[in-house]
mmCIF file of C-alpha atoms in Angstrom:
data_model
loop_
_atom_site.group_PDB
_atom_site.id
_atom_site.type_symbol
_atom_site.label_atom_id
_atom_site.label_comp_id
_atom_site.label_asym_id
_atom_site.label_seq_id
_atom_site.Cartn_x
_atom_site.Cartn_y
_atom_site.Cartn_z
ATOM 1 C CA MET A 1 0.114 0.034 -0.007
ATOM 2 C CA SER A 2 1.326 3.469 -0.696
ATOM 3 C CA ARG A 3 2.797 6.024 2.004
ATOM 4 C CA SER A 4 -0.311 8.514 0.755
ATOM 5 C CA ILE A 5 -2.800 5.725 1.433
ATOM 6 C CA ARG A 6 -1.279 4.860 4.767
ATOM 7 C CA ILE A 7 -1.365 8.515 5.983
ATOM 8 C CA PHE A 8 -4.856 9.223 4.657
ATOM 9 C CA LEU A 9 -6.386 5.860 6.428
ATOM 10 C CA VAL A 10 -4.923 6.622 9.684
ATOM 11 C CA ALA A 11 -6.135 9.957 9.522
ATOM 12 C CA ALA A 12 -9.542 8.538 8.861
ATOM 13 C CA ILE A 13 -9.464 7.540 11.878
ATOM 14 C CA ALA A 14 -10.674 10.649 13.724
ATOM 15 C CA GLY A 15 -13.611 10.847 11.436
ATOM 16 C CA ALA A 16 -15.125 7.194 12.374
ATOM 17 C CA VAL A 17 -17.491 8.770 14.660
ATOM 18 C CA GLY A 18 -18.639 11.007 12.041
ATOM 19 C CA ALA A 19 -19.233 8.409 9.845
ATOM 20 C CA VAL A 20 -21.495 6.965 11.895
ATOM 21 C CA ALA A 21 -23.692 10.150 11.614
ATOM 22 C CA VAL A 22 -24.235 9.333 8.063
ATOM 23 C CA VAL A 23 -26.367 6.155 8.774
ATOM 24 C CA ALA A 24 -27.423 6.969 12.339
ATOM 25 C CA SER A 25 -31.185 7.897 12.884
ATOM 26 C CA ALA A 26 -33.854 8.618 15.556
ATOM 27 C CA ARG A 27 -34.022 5.560 17.788
ATOM 28 C CA SER A 28 -36.311 4.713 21.150
ATOM 29 C CA ARG A 29 -33.301 4.850 22.994
ATOM 30 C CA SER A 30 -30.397 7.582 22.799
ATOM 31 C CA PRO A 31 -27.637 6.345 20.604
ATOM 32 C CA ALA A 32 -25.252 8.189 22.979
ATOM 33 C CA ARG A 33 -26.070 6.247 25.541
ATOM 34 C CA ALA A 34 -25.807 3.089 23.612
ATOM 35 C CA GLY A 35 -22.628 4.069 22.553
ATOM 36 C CA ALA A 36 -21.317 4.740 25.866
ATOM 37 C CA ALA A 37 -22.422 1.431 26.878
ATOM 38 C CA GLY A 38 -20.549 -0.220 24.069
ATOM 39 C CA ALA A 39 -17.599 1.696 25.216
ATOM 40 C CA GLU A 40 -18.014 0.625 28.719
ATOM 41 C CA LEU A 41 -18.155 -3.033 27.698
ATOM 42 C CA LEU A 42 -14.914 -2.720 25.746
ATOM 43 C CA ARG A 43 -13.109 -1.176 28.496
ATOM 44 C CA ILE A 44 -13.930 -3.820 30.920
ATOM 45 C CA ARG A 45 -12.969 -6.362 28.511
ATOM 46 C CA GLU A 46 -9.336 -4.393 28.423
ATOM 47 C CA ALA A 47 -9.373 -4.222 32.231
ATOM 48 C CA ASP A 48 -10.202 -8.159 32.102
ATOM 49 C CA ILE A 49 -7.229 -8.760 29.741
ATOM 50 C CA ALA A 50 -4.868 -6.999 31.596
ATOM 51 C CA PHE A 51 -5.696 -8.656 35.033
ATOM 52 C CA TYR A 52 -5.901 -12.192 33.472
ATOM 53 C CA ALA A 53 -2.157 -11.431 31.665
ATOM 54 C CA ARG A 54 -0.673 -10.574 34.864
ATOM 55 C CA ARG A 55 -2.207 -13.893 36.598
ATOM 56 C CA VAL A 56 -0.923 -15.858 33.848
ATOM 57 C CA VAL A 57 2.690 -14.421 34.258
ATOM 58 C CA ALA A 58 2.230 -15.101 37.761
ATOM 59 C CA ASP A 59 1.120 -18.396 37.775
ATOM 60 C CA ARG A 60 2.771 -20.983 35.602
ATOM 61 C CA GLN A 61 0.341 -23.775 36.394
ATOM 62 C CA GLY A 62 -2.973 -21.848 35.684
ATOM 63 C CA ALA A 63 -4.605 -23.659 33.468
ATOM 64 C CA LEU A 64 -8.459 -22.142 34.051
ATOM 65 C CA ASP A 65 -6.756 -18.762 33.762
ATOM 66 C CA ARG A 66 -4.814 -19.183 30.230
ATOM 67 C CA THR A 67 -8.258 -20.331 29.262
ATOM 68 C CA ARG A 68 -10.348 -17.166 30.363
ATOM 69 C CA LEU A 69 -7.323 -14.999 28.759
ATOM 70 C CA GLY A 70 -7.729 -16.763 25.315
ATOM 71 C CA ALA A 71 -11.542 -16.446 25.651
ATOM 72 C CA LEU A 72 -10.971 -12.624 26.228
ATOM 73 C CA LEU A 73 -8.515 -12.279 23.142
ATOM 74 C CA LEU A 74 -10.918 -14.350 21.148
ATOM 75 C CA GLU A 75 -13.827 -11.747 21.895
ATOM 76 C CA GLN A 76 -11.283 -8.919 21.320
ATOM 77 C CA SER A 77 -10.340 -10.262 17.627
ATOM 78 C CA ARG A 78 -14.025 -10.058 16.508
ATOM 79 C CA TYR A 79 -14.183 -6.524 17.668
ATOM 80 C CA THR A 80 -10.354 -5.494 16.099
ATOM 81 C CA GLY A 81 -10.238 -8.033 13.403
ATOM 82 C CA ASP A 82 -6.750 -8.603 14.928
ATOM 83 C CA GLU A 83 -5.284 -12.134 14.019
ATOM 84 C CA ARG A 84 -2.574 -11.669 16.346
ATOM 85 C CA ALA A 85 -5.168 -12.105 19.139
ATOM 86 C CA LEU A 86 -6.629 -15.319 17.568
ATOM 87 C CA ILE A 87 -3.049 -16.828 17.761
ATOM 88 C CA ARG A 88 -2.333 -16.141 20.688
ATOM 89 C CA ALA A 89 -5.526 -17.722 22.009
ATOM 90 C CA GLU A 90 -4.912 -20.786 20.403
ATOM 91 C CA SER A 91 -1.486 -20.628 22.085
ATOM 92 C CA LEU A 92 -3.239 -20.170 25.631
ATOM 93 C CA ALA A 93 -5.728 -23.220 25.048
ATOM 94 C CA ARG A 94 -2.880 -25.333 24.304
ATOM 95 C CA GLU A 95 -0.807 -24.203 27.286
ATOM 96 C CA SER A 96 -3.763 -24.794 29.537
ATOM 97 C CA LEU A 97 -4.615 -28.532 27.882
ATOM 98 C CA ALA A 98 -0.837 -28.985 28.304
ATOM 99 C CA LEU A 99 -1.440 -28.324 32.328
ATOM 100 C CA ARG A 100 -4.519 -30.019 32.208
ATOM 101 C CA THR A 101 -6.525 -32.556 30.549
ATOM 102 C CA ALA A 102 -9.217 -33.645 32.777
ATOM 103 C CA HIS A 103 -12.148 -31.507 33.636
ATOM 104 C CA ASN A 104 -11.011 -28.939 30.516
ATOM 105 C CA ALA A 105 -13.241 -28.857 27.987
ATOM 106 C CA GLY A 106 -13.217 -24.866 28.213
ATOM 107 C CA ALA A 107 -9.727 -24.941 26.577
ATOM 108 C CA TRP A 108 -10.697 -27.384 24.020
ATOM 109 C CA ARG A 109 -13.822 -25.117 23.016
ATOM 110 C CA LEU A 110 -11.363 -22.038 23.095
ATOM 111 C CA LEU A 111 -8.903 -23.929 20.626
ATOM 112 C CA VAL A 112 -11.814 -24.897 18.154
ATOM 113 C CA SER A 113 -12.823 -21.484 18.118
ATOM 114 C CA ALA A 114 -9.544 -19.986 17.832
ATOM 115 C CA LEU A 115 -8.850 -22.281 15.039
ATOM 116 C CA LEU A 116 -12.081 -21.533 13.236
ATOM 117 C CA GLY A 117 -11.247 -17.980 13.168
ATOM 118 C CA GLN A 118 -8.333 -18.971 11.547
ATOM 119 C CA HIS A 119 -9.835 -20.594 9.179
ATOM 120 C CA ARG A 120 -7.768 -23.185 9.931
ATOM 121 C CA PHE A 121 -10.652 -25.961 9.381
ATOM 122 C CA THR A 122 -9.082 -29.370 8.981
ATOM 123 C CA ALA A 123 -7.395 -28.525 12.267
ATOM 124 C CA ALA A 124 -10.529 -27.516 14.200
ATOM 125 C CA LEU A 125 -12.064 -30.496 12.987
ATOM 126 C CA GLU A 126 -9.647 -32.826 14.737
ATOM 127 C CA ALA A 127 -9.827 -30.546 17.942
ATOM 128 C CA SER A 128 -13.577 -30.575 17.761
ATOM 129 C CA GLU A 129 -13.628 -34.481 17.780
ATOM 130 C CA GLN A 130 -11.633 -34.293 20.987
ATOM 131 C CA LEU A 131 -13.997 -32.172 22.154
ATOM 132 C CA LEU A 132 -16.926 -34.280 21.480
ATOM 133 C CA ALA A 133 -15.331 -37.287 23.053
ATOM 134 C CA ILE A 134 -15.352 -35.610 26.417
ATOM 135 C CA ASP A 135 -18.139 -33.890 26.039
ATOM 136 C CA PRO A 136 -20.534 -36.070 23.435
ATOM 137 C CA ASP A 137 -23.881 -34.670 24.580
ATOM 138 C CA SER A 138 -22.980 -30.813 24.025
ATOM 139 C CA PRO A 139 -25.690 -28.942 21.358
ATOM 140 C CA GLY A 140 -22.840 -26.503 21.127
ATOM 141 C CA ALA A 141 -20.006 -28.601 20.597
ATOM 142 C CA ARG A 142 -22.136 -30.868 17.925
ATOM 143 C CA ALA A 143 -23.185 -27.844 16.160
ATOM 144 C CA THR A 144 -19.932 -26.319 15.826
ATOM 145 C CA ARG A 145 -18.735 -29.428 14.403
ATOM 146 C CA GLY A 146 -21.551 -29.219 11.691
ATOM 147 C CA GLU A 147 -20.202 -25.660 10.975
ATOM 148 C CA ILE A 148 -16.686 -27.146 10.531
ATOM 149 C CA LEU A 149 -17.604 -29.864 8.158
ATOM 150 C CA LEU A 150 -19.838 -27.078 6.110
ATOM 151 C CA GLU A 151 -16.710 -24.782 5.801
ATOM 152 C CA LEU A 152 -14.425 -27.933 4.512
ATOM 153 C CA GLY A 153 -17.508 -28.899 2.057
ATOM 154 C CA ARG A 154 -18.593 -32.244 3.690
ATOM 155 C CA TYR A 155 -22.226 -31.688 3.213
ATOM 156 C CA GLN A 156 -23.523 -34.899 3.845
ATOM 157 C CA ALA A 157 -21.655 -35.106 6.992
ATOM 158 C CA ALA A 158 -23.018 -31.624 7.643
ATOM 159 C CA ASP A 159 -26.576 -32.449 7.016
ATOM 160 C CA SER A 160 -26.341 -35.392 9.347
ATOM 161 C CA VAL A 161 -25.029 -33.528 11.945
ATOM 162 C CA PHE A 162 -27.542 -30.664 12.180
ATOM 163 C CA GLY A 163 -30.841 -32.912 10.974
ATOM 164 C CA SER A 164 -29.608 -34.425 14.269
ATOM 165 C CA LEU A 165 -29.982 -31.091 15.945
ATOM 166 C CA ALA A 166 -33.046 -29.635 14.386
ATOM 167 C CA ILE A 167 -35.204 -29.822 17.775
ATOM 168 C CA ARG A 168 -32.260 -27.854 19.477
ATOM 169 C CA ARG A 169 -32.291 -25.517 16.593
ATOM 170 C CA ASN A 170 -33.449 -22.287 19.152
ATOM 171 C CA ASP A 171 -30.657 -23.092 21.442
ATOM 172 C CA PRO A 172 -28.053 -20.312 21.817
ATOM 173 C CA ALA A 173 -25.274 -22.481 20.709
ATOM 174 C CA VAL A 174 -26.706 -23.980 18.262
ATOM 175 C CA SER A 175 -28.929 -21.538 15.896
ATOM 176 C CA PRO A 176 -26.472 -19.371 14.397
ATOM 177 C CA ARG A 177 -24.600 -22.231 13.133
ATOM 178 C CA TYR A 178 -27.863 -23.956 12.530
ATOM 179 C CA ALA A 179 -28.549 -20.840 10.331
ATOM 180 C CA ARG A 180 -25.487 -20.692 8.393
ATOM 181 C CA TRP A 181 -26.683 -24.436 7.075
ATOM 182 C CA LEU A 182 -30.080 -23.410 6.418
ATOM 183 C CA GLU A 183 -29.001 -20.474 4.159
ATOM 184 C CA ILE A 184 -26.059 -22.867 2.560
ATOM 185 C CA ARG A 185 -28.433 -25.547 1.619
ATOM 186 C CA GLY A 186 -30.766 -22.942 0.198
ATOM 187 C CA HIS A 187 -33.123 -21.704 2.645
ATOM 188 C CA GLY A 188 -32.387 -18.111 3.176
ATOM 189 C CA GLY A 189 -35.483 -17.219 4.160
ATOM 190 C CA GLU A 190 -35.796 -19.986 7.153
ATOM 191 C CA ALA A 191 -32.210 -18.635 8.126
ATOM 192 C CA ARG A 192 -33.133 -15.096 8.546
ATOM 193 C CA ARG A 193 -36.534 -16.172 10.696
ATOM 194 C CA LEU A 194 -34.273 -18.333 13.115
ATOM 195 C CA LEU A 195 -32.119 -15.799 13.556
ATOM 196 C CA GLU A 196 -34.443 -12.998 14.260
ATOM 197 C CA GLN A 197 -35.809 -15.311 16.821
ATOM 198 C CA SER A 198 -32.608 -16.028 18.271
ATOM 199 C CA ARG A 199 -31.841 -12.289 18.597
ATOM 200 C CA ASP A 200 -35.286 -11.550 20.148
ATOM 201 C CA ASP A 201 -34.751 -14.607 22.806
ATOM 202 C CA ALA A 202 -31.134 -13.143 23.421
ATOM 203 C CA THR A 203 -32.298 -9.615 24.091
ATOM 204 C CA ARG A 204 -35.086 -11.295 26.432
ATOM 205 C CA GLY A 205 -32.331 -13.350 28.157
ATOM 206 C CA GLY A 206 -30.333 -10.099 28.945
ATOM 207 C CA ALA A 207 -27.257 -11.217 26.548
ATOM 208 C CA SER A 208 -24.376 -8.851 26.252
ATOM 209 C CA ALA A 209 -23.968 -5.576 23.529
ATOM 210 C CA ASP A 210 -21.189 -7.242 21.556
ATOM 211 C CA GLN A 211 -23.485 -10.603 21.118
ATOM 212 C CA LEU A 212 -26.845 -8.528 20.205
ATOM 213 C CA ALA A 213 -24.390 -6.795 17.659
ATOM 214 C CA TRP A 214 -23.472 -9.903 16.680
ATOM 215 C CA PHE A 215 -26.567 -10.795 15.033
ATOM 216 C CA ASP A 216 -27.018 -7.474 13.770
ATOM 217 C CA LEU A 217 -24.118 -7.903 11.661
ATOM 218 C CA ARG A 218 -25.150 -11.333 10.292
ATOM 219 C CA LEU A 219 -28.280 -10.504 9.849
ATOM 220 C CA GLY A 220 -27.709 -7.371 8.059
ATOM 221 C CA ASP A 221 -25.096 -8.809 5.960
ATOM 222 C CA LEU A 222 -27.584 -11.655 5.035
ATOM 223 C CA ALA A 223 -30.231 -8.684 4.086
ATOM 224 C CA PHE A 224 -27.757 -6.987 1.981
ATOM 225 C CA ARG A 225 -26.813 -9.966 0.051
ATOM 226 C CA TYR A 226 -30.520 -10.690 -0.979
ATOM 227 C CA GLY A 227 -31.422 -7.349 -1.916
ATOM 228 C CA LYS A 228 -32.994 -6.151 1.361
ATOM 229 C CA ARG A 229 -31.222 -2.894 1.541
ATOM 230 C CA VAL A 230 -33.623 -0.598 3.907
ATOM 231 C CA GLU A 231 -33.616 -3.771 6.362
ATOM 232 C CA ALA A 232 -29.913 -4.204 6.067
ATOM 233 C CA LEU A 233 -29.272 -0.288 6.930
ATOM 234 C CA ASP A 234 -31.468 -0.792 10.122
ATOM 235 C CA HIS A 235 -29.223 -3.590 11.419
ATOM 236 C CA VAL A 236 -26.119 -1.353 10.719
ATOM 237 C CA GLU A 237 -27.424 1.329 12.685
ATOM 238 C CA ARG A 238 -28.381 -0.726 15.434
ATOM 239 C CA GLY A 239 -24.818 -2.142 15.624
ATOM 240 C CA LEU A 240 -23.100 1.167 15.266
ATOM 241 C CA ALA A 241 -25.729 2.782 17.986
ATOM 242 C CA VAL A 242 -23.439 0.654 20.189
ATOM 243 C CA PHE A 243 -20.336 0.073 18.633
ATOM 244 C CA PRO A 244 -19.298 3.326 16.549
ATOM 245 C CA GLY A 245 -15.966 2.192 16.081
ATOM 246 C CA ASP A 246 -16.713 -1.331 14.399
ATOM 247 C CA TRP A 247 -14.910 -1.524 11.548
ATOM 248 C CA ARG A 248 -17.134 -4.498 10.285
ATOM 249 C CA PHE A 249 -20.447 -2.487 10.513
ATOM 250 C CA LEU A 250 -18.782 0.468 9.071
ATOM 251 C CA ALA A 251 -17.332 -1.714 5.993
ATOM 252 C CA LEU A 252 -21.076 -2.926 5.323
ATOM 253 C CA ALA A 253 -22.603 0.773 5.752
ATOM 254 C CA ALA A 254 -20.217 1.415 2.845
ATOM 255 C CA ARG A 255 -21.329 -1.339 0.661
ATOM 256 C CA ILE A 256 -24.933 -0.526 1.362
ATOM 257 C CA GLU A 257 -24.562 3.068 0.860
ATOM 258 C CA LEU A 258 -22.765 2.135 -2.830
ATOM 259 C CA ALA A 259 -25.260 -0.338 -3.810
ATOM 260 C CA ARG A 260 -27.787 2.910 -3.069
ATOM 261 C CA HIS A 261 -25.882 4.983 -5.333
ATOM 262 C CA ARG A 262 -24.641 7.260 -2.325
ATOM 263 C CA ALA A 263 -20.778 7.286 -3.129
ATOM 264 C CA LYS A 264 -19.824 10.147 -1.027
ATOM 265 C CA ARG A 265 -21.249 8.302 1.911
ATOM 266 C CA ALA A 266 -19.589 5.047 0.776
ATOM 267 C CA ILE A 267 -16.320 6.576 0.635
ATOM 268 C CA THR A 268 -16.819 8.451 4.400
ATOM 269 C CA LEU A 269 -17.585 4.799 5.968
ATOM 270 C CA GLY A 270 -15.190 2.860 3.872
ATOM 271 C CA ASP A 271 -12.370 5.008 4.800
ATOM 272 C CA SER A 272 -13.540 5.199 8.360
ATOM 273 C CA SER A 273 -13.498 1.514 8.390
ATOM 274 C CA LEU A 274 -10.115 0.981 6.724
ATOM 275 C CA ALA A 275 -8.323 3.159 9.209
ATOM 276 C CA LEU A 276 -9.653 0.562 11.955
ATOM 277 C CA HIS A 277 -8.850 -2.402 10.040
ATOM 278 C CA LEU A 278 -7.503 -3.223 6.450
ATOM 279 C CA ASP A 279 -10.104 -5.444 4.437
ATOM 280 C CA PRO A 280 -9.640 -6.168 0.606
ATOM 281 C CA ALA A 281 -13.361 -5.926 0.078
ATOM 282 C CA THR A 282 -13.752 -2.290 1.703
ATOM 283 C CA LEU A 283 -10.597 -1.130 -0.511
ATOM 284 C CA ALA A 284 -12.688 -2.155 -3.511
ATOM 285 C CA THR A 285 -15.905 -0.907 -2.397
ATOM 286 C CA VAL A 286 -14.213 2.944 -1.931
ATOM 287 C CA GLY A 287 -12.133 2.292 -4.955
ATOM 288 C CA ASP A 288 -15.525 1.672 -6.851
ATOM 289 C CA ALA A 289 -17.213 4.469 -4.954
ATOM 290 C CA TRP A 290 -14.492 6.931 -6.477
ATOM 291 C CA LEU A 291 -15.025 5.690 -9.957
ATOM 292 C CA ALA A 292 -18.614 6.453 -8.997
ATOM 293 C CA GLU A 293 -18.043 10.173 -8.030
ATOM 294 C CA GLY A 294 -15.999 10.323 -11.717
ATOM 295 C CA ASP A 295 -12.605 10.506 -10.144
ATOM 296 C CA SER A 296 -10.231 7.608 -11.661
ATOM 297 C CA ALA A 297 -7.198 8.611 -10.054
ATOM 298 C CA GLN A 298 -8.553 8.215 -6.335
ATOM 299 C CA ALA A 299 -10.165 4.975 -7.573
ATOM 300 C CA ASP A 300 -6.737 3.688 -8.838
ATOM 301 C CA SER A 301 -5.153 4.324 -5.374
ATOM 302 C CA TYR A 302 -7.452 2.034 -3.682
ATOM 303 C CA PHE A 303 -6.901 -0.553 -6.799
ATOM 304 C CA LYS A 304 -3.146 -0.379 -6.371
ATOM 305 C CA ALA A 305 -3.549 -0.720 -2.853
ATOM 306 C CA LEU A 306 -5.898 -3.679 -3.057
ATOM 307 C CA GLU A 307 -3.357 -5.845 -5.502
ATOM 308 C CA GLY A 308 -0.742 -5.402 -2.744
ATOM 309 C CA ALA A 309 -2.517 -6.132 -0.023
ATOM 310 C CA SER A 310 -1.946 -9.828 0.702
ATOM 311 C CA GLY A 311 1.032 -8.878 2.927
ATOM 312 C CA THR A 312 -0.359 -6.337 5.222
ATOM 313 C CA ALA A 313 -3.770 -8.293 6.661
ATOM 314 C CA PRO A 314 -4.728 -11.636 8.127
ATOM 315 C CA SER A 315 -4.418 -14.890 6.498
ATOM 316 C CA GLY A 316 -7.012 -17.099 7.192
ATOM 317 C CA GLY A 317 -10.381 -15.934 5.652
ATOM 318 C CA PHE A 318 -8.638 -12.806 4.165
ATOM 319 C CA HIS A 319 -7.415 -14.558 1.271
ATOM 320 C CA ARG A 320 -10.797 -15.461 0.045
ATOM 321 C CA ALA A 321 -11.908 -12.240 0.509
ATOM 322 C CA TRP A 322 -8.895 -10.807 -1.777
ATOM 323 C CA TYR A 323 -9.399 -13.250 -4.401
ATOM 324 C CA LEU A 324 -12.854 -12.087 -4.717
ATOM 325 C CA ALA A 325 -12.010 -8.427 -5.042
ATOM 326 C CA LEU A 326 -9.145 -9.179 -7.310
ATOM 327 C CA LEU A 327 -11.348 -11.031 -9.579
ATOM 328 C CA ASP A 328 -14.267 -8.607 -9.832
ATOM 329 C CA HIS A 329 -11.645 -5.804 -10.633
ATOM 330 C CA ASN A 330 -9.542 -8.360 -13.102
ATOM 331 C CA GLN A 331 -6.242 -8.028 -11.121
ATOM 332 C CA ARG A 332 -3.525 -10.997 -10.642
ATOM 333 C CA VAL A 333 -5.932 -13.372 -12.261
ATOM 334 C CA PRO A 334 -2.740 -15.869 -13.215
ATOM 335 C CA MET A 335 -2.083 -15.522 -9.480
ATOM 336 C CA VAL A 336 -5.696 -16.041 -7.689
ATOM 337 C CA LEU A 337 -6.507 -19.131 -10.392
ATOM 338 C CA GLN A 338 -3.440 -20.829 -9.351
ATOM 339 C CA ALA A 339 -3.823 -20.383 -5.983
ATOM 340 C CA LEU A 340 -7.771 -21.579 -6.236
ATOM 341 C CA THR A 341 -6.876 -24.580 -8.029
ATOM 342 C CA ARG A 342 -4.627 -25.802 -5.649
ATOM 343 C CA GLU A 343 -7.121 -24.721 -2.492
ATOM 344 C CA ILE A 344 -10.230 -26.644 -3.959
ATOM 345 C CA THR A 345 -8.816 -30.036 -3.218
ATOM 346 C CA ALA A 346 -8.619 -29.200 0.300
ATOM 347 C CA ARG A 347 -12.062 -27.278 1.074
ATOM 348 C CA PRO A 348 -14.556 -28.104 -1.892
ATOM 349 C CA ASP A 349 -17.138 -26.054 -0.748
ATOM 350 C CA ALA A 350 -19.826 -24.056 -2.416
ATOM 351 C CA TYR A 351 -17.895 -20.681 -2.194
ATOM 352 C CA GLY A 352 -14.394 -22.371 -3.036
ATOM 353 C CA TRP A 353 -15.965 -23.711 -6.196
ATOM 354 C CA ASP A 354 -17.515 -20.356 -7.147
ATOM 355 C CA LEU A 355 -14.271 -18.946 -6.954
ATOM 356 C CA LEU A 356 -12.637 -21.109 -8.701
ATOM 357 C CA ALA A 357 -15.431 -20.606 -11.377
ATOM 358 C CA TRP A 358 -14.969 -16.896 -11.449
ATOM 359 C CA ALA A 359 -11.260 -17.228 -11.858
ATOM 360 C CA ARG A 360 -11.802 -19.334 -14.703
ATOM 361 C CA TYR A 361 -13.976 -17.177 -16.017
ATOM 362 C CA ARG A 362 -11.891 -14.219 -15.546
ATOM 363 C CA ALA A 363 -9.302 -16.118 -17.291
ATOM 364 C CA GLY A 364 -11.196 -17.187 -20.343
ATOM 365 C CA GLN A 365 -11.752 -20.750 -19.403
ATOM 366 C CA ILE A 366 -15.598 -20.724 -20.464
ATOM 367 C CA PRO A 367 -16.203 -24.022 -20.240
ATOM 368 C CA ALA A 368 -13.943 -25.166 -16.697
ATOM 369 C CA ALA A 369 -15.735 -22.281 -15.597
ATOM 370 C CA ARG A 370 -19.130 -23.850 -16.138
ATOM 371 C CA GLU A 371 -18.087 -27.068 -14.862
ATOM 372 C CA ALA A 372 -16.932 -25.305 -11.462
ATOM 373 C CA ILE A 373 -20.028 -23.224 -11.162
ATOM 374 C CA ASP A 374 -22.328 -26.291 -11.791
ATOM 375 C CA SER A 375 -20.301 -27.944 -8.435
ATOM 376 C CA ALA A 376 -21.233 -24.603 -6.692
ATOM 377 C CA LEU A 377 -24.645 -24.630 -7.654
ATOM 378 C CA ALA A 378 -24.921 -28.753 -6.556
ATOM 379 C CA ILE A 379 -24.825 -27.845 -3.179
ATOM 380 C CA GLY A 380 -28.258 -26.082 -3.204
ATOM 381 C CA THR A 381 -27.169 -22.312 -2.181
ATOM 382 C CA GLY A 382 -29.389 -19.827 -3.386
ATOM 383 C CA ASP A 383 -26.678 -17.054 -2.700
ATOM 384 C CA PRO A 384 -26.804 -14.162 -4.942
ATOM 385 C CA LEU A 385 -23.051 -13.800 -5.474
ATOM 386 C CA ILE A 386 -22.880 -17.545 -6.518
ATOM 387 C CA LEU A 387 -26.185 -17.273 -9.069
ATOM 388 C CA GLY A 388 -25.196 -13.764 -10.269
ATOM 389 C CA HIS A 389 -21.703 -15.446 -11.406
ATOM 390 C CA ALA A 390 -23.416 -18.410 -12.614
ATOM 391 C CA ARG A 391 -26.087 -16.211 -14.848
ATOM 392 C CA ALA A 392 -22.543 -14.529 -16.332
ATOM 393 C CA ILE A 393 -20.551 -17.553 -16.959
ATOM 394 C CA ARG A 394 -23.585 -19.064 -18.490
ATOM 395 C CA GLU A 395 -23.569 -16.548 -20.982
ATOM 396 C CA GLY A 396 -20.206 -16.088 -21.469
ATOM 397 C CA GLN A 397 -18.219 -16.931 -24.918
#
């Protein structure tokens, strides 16, 4: 990324709160009060991290303290996007298990979650099997294993897991993963209704602000991808009212505003998100917004940053988002095609096949692209992204 872009993005941090006002609207509760509640939760988490970090240093045999610190770092990584926190959480889980194997299911849960967060799905699956051996009746552990199987493209095995969990679909540890299974299997409406019910249940149950924000993020993304922009924006407003510095909500807001042909707002929101966390999809969004404003020079600076972004952001899920953004802008197509051809053997899920199909299409390999997109569609997904790629590929010459 160029020095000028870095300086600009750092300066944009100061505008992050102002960007929230772009999408904020009147609510029954005060946004300022909600934002203060989110800030207090983050402050408490930071204090807890510091507290348990001291305990871990002081007690070399503290298995439970290591698990607790790792869980806090895992929560922090979801807000900040910092992969280092995920790696540290994994390390702490392994340290805890080395100190204590009996009655330490929490460390196994932490290890599974940390590996999932890094998109190390094969290792996560192995750890989940260890967890199930200890706690075979846990619905959450079973649902997590089903989630990992989905990510690996092992759909028949995932179907078996989630089929057995149908009666527990409203369990808080099950519902988000069950909804993901429904969505991938082509039941997006059912997935949305289950998530909405789960959010309502969580609200009544006194769930924390960040837990409720997760539901809004998931529902907002789902609504946006299925063309419900006003509904998506409503969820974004809820999330930003509580966590105005959450890069994920700012990035989603930028995508929504660009889709609504509000390029200037998309730029403001996207820059505020990028100042907090480097995300390839957001670089592409802001670049496209500058193109919509008729400023190709500004757009080009973001696209150049996108092209060189692989060494400056997390490696797990980042690369798929990076590959898609590059392909959408016809950048580094041979490199992306080679990488996806290699990766599909280890992770033949619907989105992997879709990306490979799109890369082949961009490379002019139309018959091979059609074969790959057929593999993606065979899963039964109704994701508009995949369906859109399928239409373009089938119409290609």
